[in-house]
Every structure is written in C-alpha cells, then in structure tokens.
Coordinates of C-alpha atoms in Angstrom, one line a residue:
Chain A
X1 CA 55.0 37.7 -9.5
X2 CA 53.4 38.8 -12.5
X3 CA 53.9 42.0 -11.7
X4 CA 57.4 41.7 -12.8
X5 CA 56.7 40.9 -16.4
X6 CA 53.8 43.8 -16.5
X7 CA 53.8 45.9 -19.7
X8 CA 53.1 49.4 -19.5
X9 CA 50.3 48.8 -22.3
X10 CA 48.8 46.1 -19.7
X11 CA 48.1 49.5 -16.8
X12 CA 45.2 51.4 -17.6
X13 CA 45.6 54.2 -14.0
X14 CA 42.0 54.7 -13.9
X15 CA 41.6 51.0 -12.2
X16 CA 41.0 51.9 -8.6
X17 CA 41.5 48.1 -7.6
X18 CA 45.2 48.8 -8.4
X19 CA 45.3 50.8 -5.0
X20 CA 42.7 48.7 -3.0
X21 CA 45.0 45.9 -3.0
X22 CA 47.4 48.3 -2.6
X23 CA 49.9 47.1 -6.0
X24 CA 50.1 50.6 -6.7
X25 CA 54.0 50.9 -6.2
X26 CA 54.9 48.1 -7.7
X27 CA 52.9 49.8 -11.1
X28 CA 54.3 53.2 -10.4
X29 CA 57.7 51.4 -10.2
X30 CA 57.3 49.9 -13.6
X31 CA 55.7 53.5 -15.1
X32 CA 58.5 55.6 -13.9
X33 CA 61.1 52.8 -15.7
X34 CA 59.1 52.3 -18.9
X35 CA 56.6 54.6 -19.6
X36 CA 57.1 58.0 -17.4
X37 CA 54.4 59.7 -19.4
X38 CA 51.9 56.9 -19.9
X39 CA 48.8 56.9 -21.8
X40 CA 45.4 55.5 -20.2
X41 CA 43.1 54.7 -23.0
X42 CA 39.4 56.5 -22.8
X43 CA 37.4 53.9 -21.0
X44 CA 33.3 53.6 -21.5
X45 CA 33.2 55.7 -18.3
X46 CA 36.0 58.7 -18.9
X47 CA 38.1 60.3 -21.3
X48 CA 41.8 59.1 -21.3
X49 CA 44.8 60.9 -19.6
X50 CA 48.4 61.0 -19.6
X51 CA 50.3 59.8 -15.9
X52 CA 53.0 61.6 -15.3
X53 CA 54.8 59.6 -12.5
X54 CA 58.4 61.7 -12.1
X55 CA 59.2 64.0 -9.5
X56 CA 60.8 66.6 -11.9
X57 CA 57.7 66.2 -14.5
X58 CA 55.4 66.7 -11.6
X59 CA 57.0 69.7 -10.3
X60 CA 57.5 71.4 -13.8
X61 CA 53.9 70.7 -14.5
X62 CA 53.1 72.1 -10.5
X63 CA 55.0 75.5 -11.8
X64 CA 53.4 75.9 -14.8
X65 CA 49.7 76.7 -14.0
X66 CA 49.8 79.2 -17.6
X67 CA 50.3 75.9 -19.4
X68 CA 48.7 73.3 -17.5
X69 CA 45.6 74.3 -16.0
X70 CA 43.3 73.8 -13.4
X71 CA 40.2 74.9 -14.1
X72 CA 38.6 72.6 -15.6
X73 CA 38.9 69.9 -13.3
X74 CA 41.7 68.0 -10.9
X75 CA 40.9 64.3 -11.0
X76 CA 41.8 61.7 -14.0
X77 CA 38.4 61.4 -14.2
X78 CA 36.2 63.4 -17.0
X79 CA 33.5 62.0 -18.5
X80 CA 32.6 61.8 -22.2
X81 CA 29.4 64.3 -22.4
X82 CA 29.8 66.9 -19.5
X83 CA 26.8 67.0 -17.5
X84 CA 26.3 70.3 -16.3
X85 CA 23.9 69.2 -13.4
X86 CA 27.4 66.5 -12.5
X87 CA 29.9 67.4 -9.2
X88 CA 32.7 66.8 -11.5
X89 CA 31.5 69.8 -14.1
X90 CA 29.7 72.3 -11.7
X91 CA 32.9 72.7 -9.6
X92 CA 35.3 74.0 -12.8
X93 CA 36.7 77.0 -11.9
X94 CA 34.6 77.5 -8.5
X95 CA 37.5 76.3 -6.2
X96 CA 40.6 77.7 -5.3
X97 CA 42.0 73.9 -6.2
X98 CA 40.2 74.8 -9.4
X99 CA 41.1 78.0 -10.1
X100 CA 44.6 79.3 -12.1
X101 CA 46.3 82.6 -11.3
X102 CA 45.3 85.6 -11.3
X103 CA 42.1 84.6 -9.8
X104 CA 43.6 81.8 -7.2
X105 CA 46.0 84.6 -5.6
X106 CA 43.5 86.8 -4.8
X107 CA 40.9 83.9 -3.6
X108 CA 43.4 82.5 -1.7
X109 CA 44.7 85.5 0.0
X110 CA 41.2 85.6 1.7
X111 CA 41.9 82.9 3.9
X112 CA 45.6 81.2 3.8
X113 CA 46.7 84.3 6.9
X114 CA 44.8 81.7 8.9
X115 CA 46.9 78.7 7.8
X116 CA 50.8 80.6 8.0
X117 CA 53.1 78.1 10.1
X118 CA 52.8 80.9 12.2
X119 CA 49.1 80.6 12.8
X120 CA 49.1 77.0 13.0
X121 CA 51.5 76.9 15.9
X122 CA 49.4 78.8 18.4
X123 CA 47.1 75.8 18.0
X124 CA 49.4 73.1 19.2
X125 CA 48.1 73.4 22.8
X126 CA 44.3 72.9 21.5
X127 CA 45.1 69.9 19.4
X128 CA 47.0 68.4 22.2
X129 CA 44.0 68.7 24.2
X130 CA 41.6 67.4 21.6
X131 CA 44.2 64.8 21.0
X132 CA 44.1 63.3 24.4
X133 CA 40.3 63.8 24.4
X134 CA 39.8 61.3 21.2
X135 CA 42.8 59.0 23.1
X136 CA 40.3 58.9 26.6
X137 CA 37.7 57.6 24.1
X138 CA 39.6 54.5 23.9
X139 CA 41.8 54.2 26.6
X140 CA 40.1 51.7 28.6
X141 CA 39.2 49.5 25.5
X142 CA 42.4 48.0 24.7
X143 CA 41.6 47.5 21.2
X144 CA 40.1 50.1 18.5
X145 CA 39.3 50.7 14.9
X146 CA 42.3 53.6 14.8
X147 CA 40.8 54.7 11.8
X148 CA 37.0 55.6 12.6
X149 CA 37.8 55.9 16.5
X150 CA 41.1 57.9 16.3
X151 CA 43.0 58.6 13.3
X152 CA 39.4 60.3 11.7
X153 CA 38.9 62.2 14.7
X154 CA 41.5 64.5 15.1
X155 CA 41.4 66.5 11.8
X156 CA 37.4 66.2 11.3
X157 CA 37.6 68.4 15.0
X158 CA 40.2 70.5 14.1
X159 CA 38.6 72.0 10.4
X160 CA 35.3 71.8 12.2
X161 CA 36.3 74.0 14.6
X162 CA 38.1 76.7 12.3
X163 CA 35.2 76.7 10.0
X164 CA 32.8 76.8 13.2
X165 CA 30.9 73.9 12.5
X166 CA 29.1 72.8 15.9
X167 CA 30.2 69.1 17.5
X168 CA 26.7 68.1 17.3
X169 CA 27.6 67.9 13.5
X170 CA 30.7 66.6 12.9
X171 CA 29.8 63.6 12.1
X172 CA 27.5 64.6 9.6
X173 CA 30.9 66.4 8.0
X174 CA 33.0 62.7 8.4
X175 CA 29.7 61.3 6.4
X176 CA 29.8 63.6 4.0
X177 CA 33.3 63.7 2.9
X178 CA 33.1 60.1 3.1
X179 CA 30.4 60.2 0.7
X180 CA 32.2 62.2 -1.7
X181 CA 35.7 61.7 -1.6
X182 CA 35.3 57.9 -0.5
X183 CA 32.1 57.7 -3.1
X184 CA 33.6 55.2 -5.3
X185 CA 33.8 52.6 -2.6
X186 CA 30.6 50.4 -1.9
X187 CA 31.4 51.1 1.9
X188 CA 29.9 55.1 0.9
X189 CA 27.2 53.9 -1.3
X190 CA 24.3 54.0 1.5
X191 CA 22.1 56.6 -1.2
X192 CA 22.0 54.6 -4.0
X193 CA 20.2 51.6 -5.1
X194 CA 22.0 48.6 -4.5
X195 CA 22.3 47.1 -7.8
X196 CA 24.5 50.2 -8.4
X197 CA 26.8 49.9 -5.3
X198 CA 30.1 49.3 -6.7
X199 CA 29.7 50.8 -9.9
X200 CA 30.9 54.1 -11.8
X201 CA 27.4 55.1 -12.1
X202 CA 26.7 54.4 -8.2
X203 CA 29.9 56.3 -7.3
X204 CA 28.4 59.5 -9.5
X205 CA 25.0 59.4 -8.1
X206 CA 26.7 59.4 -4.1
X207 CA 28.9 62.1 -4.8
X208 CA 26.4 64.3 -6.1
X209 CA 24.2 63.7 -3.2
X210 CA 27.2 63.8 -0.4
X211 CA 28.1 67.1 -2.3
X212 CA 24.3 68.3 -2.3
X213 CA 24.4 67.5 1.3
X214 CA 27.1 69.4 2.1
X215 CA 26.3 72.2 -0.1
X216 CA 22.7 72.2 2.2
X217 CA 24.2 72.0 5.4
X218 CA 26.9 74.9 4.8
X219 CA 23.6 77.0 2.9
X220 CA 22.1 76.9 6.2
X221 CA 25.3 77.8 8.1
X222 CA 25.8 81.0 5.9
X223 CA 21.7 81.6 6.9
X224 CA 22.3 81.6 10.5
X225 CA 25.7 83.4 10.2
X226 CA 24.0 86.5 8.7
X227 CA 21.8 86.1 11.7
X228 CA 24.3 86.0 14.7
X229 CA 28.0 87.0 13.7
X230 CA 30.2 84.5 14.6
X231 CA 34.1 84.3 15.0
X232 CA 35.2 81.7 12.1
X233 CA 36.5 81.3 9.1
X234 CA 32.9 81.1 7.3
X235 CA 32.3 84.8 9.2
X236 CA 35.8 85.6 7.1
X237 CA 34.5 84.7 4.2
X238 CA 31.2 86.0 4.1
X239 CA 32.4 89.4 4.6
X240 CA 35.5 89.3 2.3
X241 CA 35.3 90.7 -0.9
X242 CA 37.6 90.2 -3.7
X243 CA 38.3 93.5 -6.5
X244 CA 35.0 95.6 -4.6
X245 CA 33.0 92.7 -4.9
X246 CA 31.6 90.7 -2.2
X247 CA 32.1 86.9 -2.7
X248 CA 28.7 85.2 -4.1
X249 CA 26.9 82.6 -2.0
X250 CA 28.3 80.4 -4.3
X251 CA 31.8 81.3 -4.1
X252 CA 31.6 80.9 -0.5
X253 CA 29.5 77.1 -0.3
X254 CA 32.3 75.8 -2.6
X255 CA 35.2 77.2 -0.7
X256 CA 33.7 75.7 2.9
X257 CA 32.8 71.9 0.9
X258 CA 36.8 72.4 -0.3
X259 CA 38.0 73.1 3.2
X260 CA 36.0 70.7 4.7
X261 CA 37.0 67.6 2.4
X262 CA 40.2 68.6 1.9
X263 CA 40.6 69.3 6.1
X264 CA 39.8 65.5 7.1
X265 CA 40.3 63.2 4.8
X266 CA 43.7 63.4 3.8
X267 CA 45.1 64.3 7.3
X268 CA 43.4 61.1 8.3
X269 CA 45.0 58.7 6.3
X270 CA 48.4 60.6 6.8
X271 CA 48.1 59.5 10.5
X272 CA 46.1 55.9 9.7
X273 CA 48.9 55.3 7.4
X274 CA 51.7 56.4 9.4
X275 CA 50.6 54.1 11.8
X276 CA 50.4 51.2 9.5
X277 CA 53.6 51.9 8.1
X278 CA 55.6 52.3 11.8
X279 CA 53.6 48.7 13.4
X280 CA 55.3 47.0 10.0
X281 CA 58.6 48.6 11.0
X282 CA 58.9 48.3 14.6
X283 CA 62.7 49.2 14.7
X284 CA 61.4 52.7 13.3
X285 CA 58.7 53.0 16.2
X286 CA 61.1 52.4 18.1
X287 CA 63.1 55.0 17.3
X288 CA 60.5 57.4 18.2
X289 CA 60.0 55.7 21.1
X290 CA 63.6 55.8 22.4
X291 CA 63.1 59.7 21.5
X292 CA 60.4 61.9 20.6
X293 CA 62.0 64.8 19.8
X294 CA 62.5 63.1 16.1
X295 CA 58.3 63.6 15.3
X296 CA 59.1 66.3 13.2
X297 CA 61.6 64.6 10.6
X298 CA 59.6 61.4 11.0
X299 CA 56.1 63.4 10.1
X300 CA 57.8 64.3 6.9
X301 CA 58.5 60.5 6.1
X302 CA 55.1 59.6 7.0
X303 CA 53.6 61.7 4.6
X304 CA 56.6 61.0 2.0
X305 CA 55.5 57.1 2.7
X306 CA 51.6 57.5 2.9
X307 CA 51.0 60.6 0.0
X308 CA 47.0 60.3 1.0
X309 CA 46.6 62.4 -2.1
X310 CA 46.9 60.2 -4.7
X311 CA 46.9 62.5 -7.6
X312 CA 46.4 65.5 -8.8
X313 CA 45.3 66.9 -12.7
X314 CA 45.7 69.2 -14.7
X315 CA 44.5 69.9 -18.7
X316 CA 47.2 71.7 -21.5
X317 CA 46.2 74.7 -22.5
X318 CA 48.3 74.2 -25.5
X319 CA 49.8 71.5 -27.6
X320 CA 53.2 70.8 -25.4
X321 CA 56.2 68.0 -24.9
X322 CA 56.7 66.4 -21.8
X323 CA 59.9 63.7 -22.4
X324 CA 59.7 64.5 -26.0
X325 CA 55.9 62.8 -25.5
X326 CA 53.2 65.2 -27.5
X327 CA 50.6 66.1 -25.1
X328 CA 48.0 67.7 -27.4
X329 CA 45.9 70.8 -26.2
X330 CA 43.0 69.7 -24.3
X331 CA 44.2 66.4 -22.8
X332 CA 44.6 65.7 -19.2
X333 CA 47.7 64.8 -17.1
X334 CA 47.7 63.5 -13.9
X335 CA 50.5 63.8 -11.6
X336 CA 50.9 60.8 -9.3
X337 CA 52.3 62.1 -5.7
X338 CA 53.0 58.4 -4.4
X339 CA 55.2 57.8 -7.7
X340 CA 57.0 61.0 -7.3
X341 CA 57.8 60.5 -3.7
X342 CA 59.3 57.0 -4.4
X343 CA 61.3 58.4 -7.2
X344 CA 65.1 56.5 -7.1
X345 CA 66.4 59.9 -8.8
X346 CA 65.4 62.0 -6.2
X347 CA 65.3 59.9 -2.7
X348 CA 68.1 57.4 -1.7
X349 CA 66.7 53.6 -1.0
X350 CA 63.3 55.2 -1.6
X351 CA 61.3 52.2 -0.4
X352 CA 63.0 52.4 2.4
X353 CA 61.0 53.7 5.1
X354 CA 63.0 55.5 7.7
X355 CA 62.0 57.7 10.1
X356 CA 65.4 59.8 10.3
X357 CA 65.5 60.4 6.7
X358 CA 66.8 63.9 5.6
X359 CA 67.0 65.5 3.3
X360 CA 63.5 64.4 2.1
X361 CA 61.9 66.7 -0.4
X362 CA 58.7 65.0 -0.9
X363 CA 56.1 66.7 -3.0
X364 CA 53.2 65.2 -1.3
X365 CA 51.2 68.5 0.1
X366 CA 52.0 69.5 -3.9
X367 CA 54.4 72.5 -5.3
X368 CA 53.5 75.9 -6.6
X369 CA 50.7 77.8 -6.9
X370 CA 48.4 75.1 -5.1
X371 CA 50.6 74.2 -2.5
X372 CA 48.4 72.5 0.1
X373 CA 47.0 75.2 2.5
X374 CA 46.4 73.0 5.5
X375 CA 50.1 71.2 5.2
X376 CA 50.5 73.2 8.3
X377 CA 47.6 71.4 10.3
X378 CA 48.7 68.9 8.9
X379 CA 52.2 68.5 10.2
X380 CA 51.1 69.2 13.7
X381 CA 48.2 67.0 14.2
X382 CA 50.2 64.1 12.4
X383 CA 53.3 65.1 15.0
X384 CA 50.6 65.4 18.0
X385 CA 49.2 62.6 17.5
X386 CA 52.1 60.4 17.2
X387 CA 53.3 61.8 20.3
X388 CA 50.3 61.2 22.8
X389 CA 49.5 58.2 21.1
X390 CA 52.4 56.2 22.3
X391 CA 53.5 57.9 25.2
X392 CA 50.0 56.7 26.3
X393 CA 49.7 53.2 24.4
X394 CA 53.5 52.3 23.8
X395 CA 52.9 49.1 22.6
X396 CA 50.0 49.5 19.9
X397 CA 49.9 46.8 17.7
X398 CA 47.9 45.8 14.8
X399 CA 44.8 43.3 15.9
X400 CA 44.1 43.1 11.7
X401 CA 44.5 43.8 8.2
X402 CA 43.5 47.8 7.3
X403 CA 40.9 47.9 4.4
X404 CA 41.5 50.0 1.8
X405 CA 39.6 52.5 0.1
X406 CA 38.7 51.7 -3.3
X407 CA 39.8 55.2 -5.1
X408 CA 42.0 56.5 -7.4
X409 CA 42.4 59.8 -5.8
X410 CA 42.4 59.6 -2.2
X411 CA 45.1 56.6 -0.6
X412 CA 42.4 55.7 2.0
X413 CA 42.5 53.1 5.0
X414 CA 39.0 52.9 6.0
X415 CA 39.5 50.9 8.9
X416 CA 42.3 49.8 11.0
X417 CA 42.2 47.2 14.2
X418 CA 44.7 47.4 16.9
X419 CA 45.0 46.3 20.3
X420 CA 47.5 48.1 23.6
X421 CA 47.0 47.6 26.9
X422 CA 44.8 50.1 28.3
X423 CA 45.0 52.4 31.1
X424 CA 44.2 51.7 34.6
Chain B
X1 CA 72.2 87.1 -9.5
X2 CA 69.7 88.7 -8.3
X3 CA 66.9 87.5 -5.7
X4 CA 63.3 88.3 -6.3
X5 CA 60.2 87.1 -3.5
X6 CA 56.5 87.1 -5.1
X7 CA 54.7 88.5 -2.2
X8 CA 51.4 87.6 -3.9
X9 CA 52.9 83.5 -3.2
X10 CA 55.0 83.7 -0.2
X11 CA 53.1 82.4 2.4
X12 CA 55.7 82.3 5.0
X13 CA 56.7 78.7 4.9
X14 CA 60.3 79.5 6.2
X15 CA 61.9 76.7 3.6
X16 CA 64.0 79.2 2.0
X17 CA 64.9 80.4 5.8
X18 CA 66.1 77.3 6.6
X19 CA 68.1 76.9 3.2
X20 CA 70.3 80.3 2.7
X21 CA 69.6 81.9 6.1
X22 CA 72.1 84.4 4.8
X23 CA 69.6 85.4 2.1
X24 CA 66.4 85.2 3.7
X25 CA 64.3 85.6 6.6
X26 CA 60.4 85.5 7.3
X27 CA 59.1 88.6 9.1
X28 CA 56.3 88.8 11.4
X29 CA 54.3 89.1 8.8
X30 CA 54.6 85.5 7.4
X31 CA 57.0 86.9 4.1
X32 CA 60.1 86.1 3.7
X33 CA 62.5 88.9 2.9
X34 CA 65.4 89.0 0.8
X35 CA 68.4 90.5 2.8
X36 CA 71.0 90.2 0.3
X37 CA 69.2 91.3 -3.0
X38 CA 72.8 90.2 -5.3
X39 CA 74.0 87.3 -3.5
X40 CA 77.5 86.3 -3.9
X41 CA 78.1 83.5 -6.1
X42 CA 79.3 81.4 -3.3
X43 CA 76.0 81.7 -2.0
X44 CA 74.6 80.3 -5.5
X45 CA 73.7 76.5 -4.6
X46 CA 72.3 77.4 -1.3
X47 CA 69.6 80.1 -2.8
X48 CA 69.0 77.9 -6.0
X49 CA 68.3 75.1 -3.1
X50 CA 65.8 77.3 -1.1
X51 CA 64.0 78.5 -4.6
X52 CA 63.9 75.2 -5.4
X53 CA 62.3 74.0 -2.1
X54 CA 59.6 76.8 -1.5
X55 CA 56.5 75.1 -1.8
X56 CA 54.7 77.9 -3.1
X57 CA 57.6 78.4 -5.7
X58 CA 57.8 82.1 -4.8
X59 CA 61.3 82.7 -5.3
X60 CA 62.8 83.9 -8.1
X61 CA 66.6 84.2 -9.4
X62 CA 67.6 86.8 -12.2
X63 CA 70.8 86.3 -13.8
X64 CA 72.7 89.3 -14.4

C-alpha cells in the first residue's frame, strides 16, 4: 500500500531485499512512470549508477557498445577503491560478457558455431533423455523441491556436458555458481565466518572463493586435457587461437567460469519460474495442457515473465544524454531486463501473463553485440522440460512458498515445494 | 534502401527469416543472406521489423 505513494528519491536499486520479497515490479513500475533514468546514490559499499528501466533505452544502450561499454564491469555494483586481488576487478575485460568489439567478435567466434539454433536442435533428443532421467528421480516421491531436484538439474547437465565436465562433478559446478552468482544470499555463505553471513563484505569474500574454486577446478581440467585430448568445448578452446595467437590459460579459465555460471543459473530460474508463474495461473497451464504444441510461444512468455537476468551494465565512455538526463563519462548504467519486459509501451496488458501471447519481443536473453549465446539451450530445455513434466505429473501443484534469492543480478528461486501424484 | 548483413554478428538466429522471408534467408551455414539487396518500398516495414528484431543487431538498412 505504500508502495503506491513511493517516490523515486525513496528507491535506492542496489537494495537486493527489493527482489527477495519480490516488490521489484511494483518499483520498476513506478521508475519507468517517474524516473526512467534514475539515479542510485553511492552507498558505503559501491559507487552509484544510473537505472535505465525502458525497453527502447535498453536497447539503444544494447546497440551502442562504442559508447557504452563493457569492459570494465557488468553488474551495478563497483566498489569505491578497486581491489585488484577482487572478482569484480580481475574479470574487466577477460570475458566475452566483458569485452567490446573488436575483440568480443573474434572471441566469440571461437565458440558461438556450437550454440547456432542449428546446433542446438540436434540436442533435443539428449535433453529429452536427461529430462526424463532428472523426472525418474522424483517420480515416485510425490512431492519435490523443483528447484534443487529438477529445475537445477537440467541445465547444470547440459553445460556440463558441452564443456565436458564429468557427472562425478557436477555438483561441485551447481556449488560453485551458487557460490558466486547466489554469493550475496546467506544460504551461499558456507566459507565465511558467520558474523559476516549476510553482509556485503561476506558476499565478497564467497565469491572470490566460489570463483577461486572454479578457477582451480577448470586449471586442473585444462592439465588433464593437454594430457588426453578430449572431444569438448574446453578441447575447442584450448586449441583456438585468435590473430596467430593461441589463447592464454587465462583467457581460456575465464571463458569456461563464464560458460559455466552463465549455462545453469539463469536457465534454472527460467524453468523454476515458469513453473511458479503457470501453478498461479492454472487457466494458462491449462492451456498447455489441452495442447502442447503451444511450448514454443509459451517459453517466450516464460522468459518475458521470469527475465532470470536481472540486469545488465554498462559504463559511458563519454559524457552522453539519455532522456535529456546527463550521464557523465565514467558512470555506470544499468539496464533492468524485468522492467523492460513489463514495459506498457511496448507489450499490451503487460502484467498479464499469457501463454499465447504474440507478438512478444522481450529483450530478456539481451540485444546486440552480447546477445545471450546459450538463449538457444535455453529455449529448448525450458520447452522440454515443460513438456515431460506435465505429460508425466499433470497435476503439479505448489506444496509452499518459493524462497527467493537475495540478489540484485540474478531473479533467483532457490527452492520451490510441490506435490503430484506419482507414478505407479 | 539497401540491405546490408554483418557476417561478423549474424549468428543465424533466423528472426529476420521469419520477418521478411522475401528478403532473407539463413543458409546452412547459420547466416542469413540477403536475397533482395534494394528491397522494394513496400517491403520497408517488414525489413525495418526484422532489423529491428535480430538479436544480435546485424542488420543494417542504407537509405539511398
């Protein structure tokens, strides 16, 4: 109720409770009315940023990689001093998320032949297989947590398998990413003292060691690679080379902890999510339901509804306008996906969600340059899943509230109870 | 109006394809090609549609 009256001076976007009690639409709503380009003051933790919270902000921003850059950084969050030794400064520029043309093209090209819709689709037979796999794991319980037991499962296996990371250690990966992408949530803490669980300072000390982790593992991967030749996308990348030059070991550890965090987490929340959102509108269940063949159009409104990526950033490489709104060189916009994708100038009834919906042009996998590279995966595991999931357990239903991850970049359900009849 | 594909973006994602099949098509080798270099202005809205809808913002329109 108070929302109503809620001044844009009152948001500060860098409050990750705003999306653990999941308000965040009714803030966006008031940001995209009031303050489209809205100004988060520097806090004791980070320097302050511009939210950009239009669709047709975000995509000229998206398109404009020569004035808005990546490479130094694509969260809301940069600190005061840079710490060289700190996640958040080591990985400027070492990405393909972090990198601006005409570097990211040719990075890029090294792998995205594996990731063409093309590609992807000679997969769908495997995934339906792996789906039904991570479905038998449950079948017989009659009640789940669809986050950790399913909705986790499916894309973890899938990038574990293109980057050939043995099952033996894919949970180690689902730790990991949890550790850094969810390391702002007390649930992720579990390395750092306690009296810091919960705090900024607790959130940087678990992503550096989920990254250093990660960064260990994949060290030792590369090791045994150059032992045995394998057939994976780590094999690709260890013998690409980019202008003559072989990529560093460096190159290559960042582009496997990018394809790895960026492979599971998001996917997961697309489907935990999507779930969510179709057990609180059972008339659109239903509709799929009544007829499959709609999986594809109603994928696009799952990820239009959930946008697991909350934002992305980017900093001005020169002093520019954005609504007549000086953004000086230096400073930091973020461009809120959920906001975009809710836009009333862009989608009709827009909090409507409805599983039929065309045209819908979300922006959720991003525009441009960094266009996600697993959207792909992504469409078909989301659409697979849905589809064996309630052929086989038609009348899933939630057995609980889903807990939220408490995170400004990644729309995270960490866990998610439901109950179906099981099979016989 | 003329119709210009950045192969160095065009990953094949078929949206343009789908939005002036008249003026594009994806090859076998995941890149769309531009079969109608000068499209005729009646054409206009559905190639400014696909341009506007590749995610990898690869297409590129040159007025005359």
């Amino acid at each position: 109720m108070t929302q109503a009256t809620l001044h844009p001076s009152e948001i500060r976007m860098d409050d990750p409770a705003i999306f653990e009690e999941g308000r965040a639409h009714d803030i966006f709503r008031i940001l995209r009315r009031e303050a489209p380009v809205h100004w988060t003051p520097d806090s004791e933790y980070a320097k302050g940023f511009w939210s950009i919270t239009k669709y047709e902000d975000i995509v000229h921003i998206s398109r404009n990689p020569q004035i808005f850059s990546s490479e130094r950084g694509i969260t809301s969050f940069e600190p005061h001093e840079v710490d060289p030794n700190d996640v958040n400064a080591r990985l400027y520029g070492k990405m393909i998320i972090t990198m601006d043309p005409p570097r990211h093209v040719r990075m890029r090209r090294l792998v995205n032949k594996g990731f063409t819709p093309r590609a992807v689709a000679a997969w769908e037979p495997h995934i339906r297989e792996i789906t039904n796999q991570i479905l038998d794991g449950i079948a017989k319980k009659g009640e789940a947590d669809f986050v950790t037991e399913v909705a986790a499962l499916l894309p973890l296996a899938v990038i574990c398998e293109i980057m050939g990371v043995p099952r033996e250690d894919w949970e180690k990966m689902f730790q990991y990413t949890n550790q850094v992408l969810g390391g702002g949530d007390p649930e992720f803490q579990t390395d750092v003292p306690e009296e810091l669980r919960g705090t900024p300072e607790g959130a940087r000390q678990q992503i550096n060691l989920g990254t250093a982790k990660m960064f260990q593992y994949f060290a030792q991967q590369l090791a045994e690679h150059r032992a045995h030749a394998r057939e994976d996308l780590v094999q690709v990348l260890l013998e690409s080379e980019v202008d003559g030059q072989k990529l560093t070991d460096e190159d290559i550890l960042w582009f496997c902890f990018l394809l790895i965090l960026a492979g599971n987490e998001t996917t997961r929340n697309a489907i935990a999510g999507g779930l969510l959102a179709l057990l609180e509108h059972p008339a659109e269940k239903q509709k799929i339901l009544d007829n499959p063949g709609i999986m594809p159009i109603a994928t696009e409104e799952i990820v239009r509804w959930t946008s697991p990526v909350l934002h992305m950033a980017r900093v001005a490489k020169e002093d520019v306008e954005i609504r007549g709104v000086p953004i000086k060189k230096g400073q930091r916009v973020v461009m809120w996906y959920p906001s975009a994708n809710r836009d009333e100038d862009v989608f009709a009834d827009p909090y409507r969600f409805d599983v039929t919906r065309q045209p819908n042009d979300h922006i959720a996998f991003g525009i441009g340059e960094h266009y996600c590279l697993g959207a792909g995966f992504a469409r078909l595991e989301i659409r697979v899943m849905f589809e064996e999931l309630f052929r086989r357990f038609p009348d899933i239903e939630l057995a609980g509230q889903p807990a939220r991850l408490r995170s400004t970049f990644i729309g995270g359900i960490k866990h998610l109870p439901v109950r179906f009849t099981p099979e016989a | 109006m003329r119709v210009v594909v950045d192969p160095d973006l065009c990953e094949g994602n078929r949206k343009c394809e789908l939005a002036a099949p008249e003026v594009f098509r994806v090859g076998d080798d995941d890149l769309a090609q531009v079969l109608i270099e000068q499209p005729p202005e009646e054409l206009r809205e559905k190639v400014e549609r696909a341009a506007r809808l590749c995610p990898r913002q690869a297409i590129r329109l040159i007025e005359d």
